[in-house]
PDB file of C-alpha atoms in Angstrom:
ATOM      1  CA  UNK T   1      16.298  14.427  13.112  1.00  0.00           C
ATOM      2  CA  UNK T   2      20.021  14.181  13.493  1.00  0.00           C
ATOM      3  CA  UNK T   3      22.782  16.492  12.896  1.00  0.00           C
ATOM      4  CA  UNK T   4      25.826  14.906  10.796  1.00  0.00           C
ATOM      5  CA  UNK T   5      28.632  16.322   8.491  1.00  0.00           C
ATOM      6  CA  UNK T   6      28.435  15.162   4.677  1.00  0.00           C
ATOM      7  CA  UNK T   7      32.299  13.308   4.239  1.00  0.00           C
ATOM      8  CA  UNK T   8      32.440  12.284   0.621  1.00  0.00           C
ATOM      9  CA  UNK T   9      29.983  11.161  -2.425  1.00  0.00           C
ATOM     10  CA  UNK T  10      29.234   7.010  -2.483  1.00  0.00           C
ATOM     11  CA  UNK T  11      29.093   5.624  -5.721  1.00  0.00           C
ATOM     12  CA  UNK T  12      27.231   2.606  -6.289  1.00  0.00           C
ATOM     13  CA  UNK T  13      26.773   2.020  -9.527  1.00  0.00           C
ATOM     14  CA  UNK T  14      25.054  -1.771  -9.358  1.00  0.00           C
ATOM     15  CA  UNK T  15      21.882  -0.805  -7.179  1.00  0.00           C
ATOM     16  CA  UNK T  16      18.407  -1.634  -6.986  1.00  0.00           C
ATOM     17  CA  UNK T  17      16.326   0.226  -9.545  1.00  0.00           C
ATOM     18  CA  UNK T  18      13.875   1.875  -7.575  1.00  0.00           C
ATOM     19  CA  UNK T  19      16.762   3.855  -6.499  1.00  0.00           C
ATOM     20  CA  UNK T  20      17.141   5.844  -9.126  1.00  0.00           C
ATOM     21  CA  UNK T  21      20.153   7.957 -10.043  1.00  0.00           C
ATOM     22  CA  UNK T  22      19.634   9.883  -6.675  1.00  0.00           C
ATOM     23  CA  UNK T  23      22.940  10.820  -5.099  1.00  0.00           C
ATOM     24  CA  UNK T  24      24.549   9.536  -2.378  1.00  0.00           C
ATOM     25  CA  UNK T  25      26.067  10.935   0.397  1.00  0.00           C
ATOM     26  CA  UNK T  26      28.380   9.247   3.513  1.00  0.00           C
ATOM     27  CA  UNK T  27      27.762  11.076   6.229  1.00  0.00           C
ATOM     28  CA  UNK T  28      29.101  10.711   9.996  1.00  0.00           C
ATOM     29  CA  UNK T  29      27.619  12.557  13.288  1.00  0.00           C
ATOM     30  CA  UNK T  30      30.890  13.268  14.390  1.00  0.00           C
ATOM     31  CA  UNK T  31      34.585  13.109  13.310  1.00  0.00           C
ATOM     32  CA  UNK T  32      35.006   9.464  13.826  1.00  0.00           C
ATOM     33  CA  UNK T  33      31.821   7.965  14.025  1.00  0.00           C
ATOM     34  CA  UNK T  34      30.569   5.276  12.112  1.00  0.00           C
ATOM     35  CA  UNK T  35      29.706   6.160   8.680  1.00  0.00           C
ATOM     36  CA  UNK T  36      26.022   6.424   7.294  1.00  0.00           C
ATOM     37  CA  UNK T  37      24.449   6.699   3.957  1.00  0.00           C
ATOM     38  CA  UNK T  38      21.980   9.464   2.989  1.00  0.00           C
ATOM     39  CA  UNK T  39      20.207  10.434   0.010  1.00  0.00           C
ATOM     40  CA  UNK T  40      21.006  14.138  -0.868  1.00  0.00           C
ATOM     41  CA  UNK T  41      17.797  16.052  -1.758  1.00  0.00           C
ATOM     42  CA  UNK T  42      19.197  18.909  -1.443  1.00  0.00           C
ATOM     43  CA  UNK T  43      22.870  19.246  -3.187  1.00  0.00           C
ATOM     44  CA  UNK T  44      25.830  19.548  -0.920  1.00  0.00           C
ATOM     45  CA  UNK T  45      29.085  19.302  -0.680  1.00  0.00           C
ATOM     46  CA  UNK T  46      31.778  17.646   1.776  1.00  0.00           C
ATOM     47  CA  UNK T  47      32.323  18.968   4.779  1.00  0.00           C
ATOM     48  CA  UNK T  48      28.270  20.824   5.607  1.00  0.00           C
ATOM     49  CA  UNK T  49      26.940  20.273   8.136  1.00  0.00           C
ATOM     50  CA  UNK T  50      22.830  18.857   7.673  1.00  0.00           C
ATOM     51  CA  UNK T  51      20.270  18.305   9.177  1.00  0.00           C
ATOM     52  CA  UNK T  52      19.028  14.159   8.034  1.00  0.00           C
ATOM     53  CA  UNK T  53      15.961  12.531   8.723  1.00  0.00           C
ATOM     54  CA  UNK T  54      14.870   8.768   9.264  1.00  0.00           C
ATOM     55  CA  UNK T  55      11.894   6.674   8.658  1.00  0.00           C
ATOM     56  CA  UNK T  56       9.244   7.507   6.456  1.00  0.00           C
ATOM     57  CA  UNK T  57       9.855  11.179   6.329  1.00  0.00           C
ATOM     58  CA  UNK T  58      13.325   9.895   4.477  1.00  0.00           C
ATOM     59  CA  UNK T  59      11.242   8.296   1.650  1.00  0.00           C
ATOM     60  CA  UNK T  60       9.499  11.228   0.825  1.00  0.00           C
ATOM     61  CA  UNK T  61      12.019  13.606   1.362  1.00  0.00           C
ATOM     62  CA  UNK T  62      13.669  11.534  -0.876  1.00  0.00           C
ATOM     63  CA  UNK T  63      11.247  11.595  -3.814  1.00  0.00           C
ATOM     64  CA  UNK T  64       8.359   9.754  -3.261  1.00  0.00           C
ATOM     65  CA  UNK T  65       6.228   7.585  -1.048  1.00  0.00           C
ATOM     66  CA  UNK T  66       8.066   4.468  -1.864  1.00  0.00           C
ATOM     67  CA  UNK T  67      11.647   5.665  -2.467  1.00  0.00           C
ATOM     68  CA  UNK T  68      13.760   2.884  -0.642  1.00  0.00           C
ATOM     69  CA  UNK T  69      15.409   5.774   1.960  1.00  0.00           C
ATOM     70  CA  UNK T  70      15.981   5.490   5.802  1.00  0.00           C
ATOM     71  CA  UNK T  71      18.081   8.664   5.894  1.00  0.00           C
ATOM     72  CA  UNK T  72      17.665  11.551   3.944  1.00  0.00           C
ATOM     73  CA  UNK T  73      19.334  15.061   3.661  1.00  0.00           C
ATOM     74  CA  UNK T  74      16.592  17.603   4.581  1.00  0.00           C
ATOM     75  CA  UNK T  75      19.134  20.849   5.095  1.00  0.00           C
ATOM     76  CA  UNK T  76      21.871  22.616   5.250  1.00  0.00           C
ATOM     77  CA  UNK T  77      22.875  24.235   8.489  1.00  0.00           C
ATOM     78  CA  UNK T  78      23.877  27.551   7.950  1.00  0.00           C
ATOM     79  CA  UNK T  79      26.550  27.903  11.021  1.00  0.00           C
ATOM     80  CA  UNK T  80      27.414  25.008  13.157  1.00  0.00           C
ATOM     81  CA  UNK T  81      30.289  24.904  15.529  1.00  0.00           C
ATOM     82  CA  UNK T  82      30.907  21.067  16.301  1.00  0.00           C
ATOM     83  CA  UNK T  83      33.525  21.806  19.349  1.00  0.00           C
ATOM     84  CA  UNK T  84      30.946  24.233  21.141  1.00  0.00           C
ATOM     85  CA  UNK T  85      27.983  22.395  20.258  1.00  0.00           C
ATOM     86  CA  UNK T  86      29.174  18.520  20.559  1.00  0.00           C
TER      87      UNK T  86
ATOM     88  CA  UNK G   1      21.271   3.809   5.265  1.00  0.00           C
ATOM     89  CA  UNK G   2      23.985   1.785   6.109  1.00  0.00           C
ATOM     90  CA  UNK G   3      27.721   0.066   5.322  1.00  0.00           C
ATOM     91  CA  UNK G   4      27.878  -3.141   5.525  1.00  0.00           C
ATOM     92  CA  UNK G   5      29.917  -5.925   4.361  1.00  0.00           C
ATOM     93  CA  UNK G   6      28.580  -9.177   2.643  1.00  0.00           C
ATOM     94  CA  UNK G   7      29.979 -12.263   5.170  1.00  0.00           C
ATOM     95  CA  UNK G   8      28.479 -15.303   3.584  1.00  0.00           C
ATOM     96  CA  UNK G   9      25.186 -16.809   2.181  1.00  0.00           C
ATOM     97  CA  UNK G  10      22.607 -17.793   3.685  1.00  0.00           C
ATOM     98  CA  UNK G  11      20.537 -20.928   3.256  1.00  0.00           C
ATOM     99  CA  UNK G  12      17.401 -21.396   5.038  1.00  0.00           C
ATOM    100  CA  UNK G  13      14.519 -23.739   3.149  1.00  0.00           C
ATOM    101  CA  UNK G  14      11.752 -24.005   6.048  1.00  0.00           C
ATOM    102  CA  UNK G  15      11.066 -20.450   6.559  1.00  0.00           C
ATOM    103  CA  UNK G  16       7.634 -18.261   6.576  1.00  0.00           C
ATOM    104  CA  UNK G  17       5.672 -18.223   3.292  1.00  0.00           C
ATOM    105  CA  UNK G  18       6.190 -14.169   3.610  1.00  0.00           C
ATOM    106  CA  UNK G  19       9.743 -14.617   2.729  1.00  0.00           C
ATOM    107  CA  UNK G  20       8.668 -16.331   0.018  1.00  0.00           C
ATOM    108  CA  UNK G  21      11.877 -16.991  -2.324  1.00  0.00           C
ATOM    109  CA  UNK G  22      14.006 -14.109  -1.496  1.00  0.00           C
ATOM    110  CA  UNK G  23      18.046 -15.243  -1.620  1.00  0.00           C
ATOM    111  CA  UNK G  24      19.484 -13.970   2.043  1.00  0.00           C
ATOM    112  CA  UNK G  25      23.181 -12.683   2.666  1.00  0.00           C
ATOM    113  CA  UNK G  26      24.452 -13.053   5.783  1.00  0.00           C
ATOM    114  CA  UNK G  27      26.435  -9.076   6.786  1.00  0.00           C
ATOM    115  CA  UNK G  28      28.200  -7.739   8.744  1.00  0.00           C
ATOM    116  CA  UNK G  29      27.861  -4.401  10.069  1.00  0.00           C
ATOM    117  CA  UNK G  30      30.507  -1.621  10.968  1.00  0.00           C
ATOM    118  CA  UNK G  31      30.307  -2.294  14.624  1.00  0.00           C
ATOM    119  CA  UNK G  32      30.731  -6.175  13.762  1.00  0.00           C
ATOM    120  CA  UNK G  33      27.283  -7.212  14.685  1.00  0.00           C
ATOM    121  CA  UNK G  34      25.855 -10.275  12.045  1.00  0.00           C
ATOM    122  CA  UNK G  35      23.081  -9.246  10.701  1.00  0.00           C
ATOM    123  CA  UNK G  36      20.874 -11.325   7.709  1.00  0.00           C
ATOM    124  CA  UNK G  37      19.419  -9.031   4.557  1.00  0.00           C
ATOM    125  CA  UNK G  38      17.596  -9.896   1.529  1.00  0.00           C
ATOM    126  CA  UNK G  39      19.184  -9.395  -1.617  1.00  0.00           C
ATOM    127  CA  UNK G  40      17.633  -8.444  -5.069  1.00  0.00           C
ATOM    128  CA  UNK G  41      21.269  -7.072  -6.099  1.00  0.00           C
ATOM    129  CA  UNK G  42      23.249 -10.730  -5.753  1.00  0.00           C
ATOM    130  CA  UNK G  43      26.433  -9.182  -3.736  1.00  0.00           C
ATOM    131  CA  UNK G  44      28.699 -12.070  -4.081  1.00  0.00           C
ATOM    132  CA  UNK G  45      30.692 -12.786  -0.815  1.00  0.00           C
ATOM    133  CA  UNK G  46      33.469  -9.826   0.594  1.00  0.00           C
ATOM    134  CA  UNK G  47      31.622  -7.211  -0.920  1.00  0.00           C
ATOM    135  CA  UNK G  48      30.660  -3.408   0.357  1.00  0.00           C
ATOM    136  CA  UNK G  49      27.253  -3.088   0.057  1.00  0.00           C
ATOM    137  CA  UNK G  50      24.273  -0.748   1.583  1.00  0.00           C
ATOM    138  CA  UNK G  51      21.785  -1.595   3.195  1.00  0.00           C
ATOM    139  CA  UNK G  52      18.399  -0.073   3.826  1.00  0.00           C
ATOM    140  CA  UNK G  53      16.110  -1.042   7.061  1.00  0.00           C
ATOM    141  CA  UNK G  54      12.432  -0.791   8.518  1.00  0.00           C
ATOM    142  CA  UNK G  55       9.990  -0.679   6.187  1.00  0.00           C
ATOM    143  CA  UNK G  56      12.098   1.070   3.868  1.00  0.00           C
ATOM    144  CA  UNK G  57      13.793  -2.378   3.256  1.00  0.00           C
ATOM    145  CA  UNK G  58      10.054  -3.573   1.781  1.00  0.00           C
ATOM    146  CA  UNK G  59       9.955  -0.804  -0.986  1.00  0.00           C
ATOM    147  CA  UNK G  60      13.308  -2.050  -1.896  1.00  0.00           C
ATOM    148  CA  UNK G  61      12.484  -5.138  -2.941  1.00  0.00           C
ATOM    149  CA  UNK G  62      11.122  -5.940  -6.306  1.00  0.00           C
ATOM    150  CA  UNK G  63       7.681  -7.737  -4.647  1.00  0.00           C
ATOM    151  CA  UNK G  64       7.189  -5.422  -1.593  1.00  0.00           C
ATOM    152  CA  UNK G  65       4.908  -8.233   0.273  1.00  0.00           C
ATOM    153  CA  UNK G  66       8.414  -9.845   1.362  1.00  0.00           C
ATOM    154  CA  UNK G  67       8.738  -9.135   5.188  1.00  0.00           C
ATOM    155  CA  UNK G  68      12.049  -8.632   5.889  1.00  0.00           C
ATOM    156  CA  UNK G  69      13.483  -5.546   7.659  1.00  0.00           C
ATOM    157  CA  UNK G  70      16.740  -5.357   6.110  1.00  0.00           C
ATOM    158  CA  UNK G  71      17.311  -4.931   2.213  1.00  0.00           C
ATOM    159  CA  UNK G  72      20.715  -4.483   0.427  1.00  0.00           C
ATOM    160  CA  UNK G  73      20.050  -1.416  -2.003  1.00  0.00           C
ATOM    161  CA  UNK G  74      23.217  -1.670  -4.189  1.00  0.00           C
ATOM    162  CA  UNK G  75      27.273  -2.706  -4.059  1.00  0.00           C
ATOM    163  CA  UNK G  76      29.705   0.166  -3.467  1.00  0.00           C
ATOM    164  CA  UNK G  77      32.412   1.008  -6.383  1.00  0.00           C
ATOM    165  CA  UNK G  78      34.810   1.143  -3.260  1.00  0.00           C
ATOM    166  CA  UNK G  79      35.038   1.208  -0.137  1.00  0.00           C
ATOM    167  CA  UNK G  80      37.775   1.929   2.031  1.00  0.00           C
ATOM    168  CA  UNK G  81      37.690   1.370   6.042  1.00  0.00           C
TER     169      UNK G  81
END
């Protein structure tokens, strides 16, 4: 599982149905690193820090067994310090 | 899931049956690597789009016996880089 920061809320608004209405999240692993997409099963807001998760733990995390997810939001850190830690 | 942007089209008749009739997109990703994704959203060319991979990118298309390991899930409203 990875550690990344939660930026800003992607809106896509022509996707695939079996997506859902399921938020979207961009998230990065550090300040400028390349952006990601997650699905947010949990409900945060930009600038936590969370703990996502890849391959088929994402789809279920996500929803169900054959949710189209490769990264999904698991947690919220409660305290992370990205100088001391990074 | 990824950020990609949609480069060109892709035509390719002789290919595997498993691929069966799927349209391909050629992308390209943030790091500027080419990459080729099947597309059951129709991003037309210069678009923001996600992507999703591994076998995540079979549940996202509408006939999940298609083998491809790179799907484009939906186009983004905007996108800004």
């Amino acid at each position: 599982m990875r550690i990344m920061r939660v930026e800003k809320t992607l809106v896509s608004t022509n996707r695939i149905r079996e997506m859902g209405h399921r938020p979207l999240l961009v998230v990065r692993d550090k300040a400028g690193g390349t952006p990601s997409v997650a699905v947010d099963a949990i409900g945060c807001i930009p600038g936590d820090w969370v703990i996502c998760v890849g391959s088929s733990a994402a789809r279920e995390a996500a929803g169900s067994k054959d949710f189209p997810s490769d990264l999904t939001i698991v947690g919220i850190i409660d305290q992370w310090d990205e100088e001391k830690n990074g | 899931m990824e950020i990609m942007r949609v480069k060109d089209e892709l035509v390719c008749t002789r290919r595997v049956e498993g691929l069966k009739a799927a349209s391909l997109r050629v992308l390209e990703s943030q790091a500027g690597k080419l990459l080729v994704a099947t597309d059951p959203v129709g991003a037309p060319i210069g678009k923001w789009v996600i992507t999703t991979s591994g076998s995540a990118a079979r549940l996202a298309m509408p006939d999940v016996k298609i083998m491809t390991d790179l799907t484009i899930c939906g186009i983004i409203d905007n996108w800004s880089e």
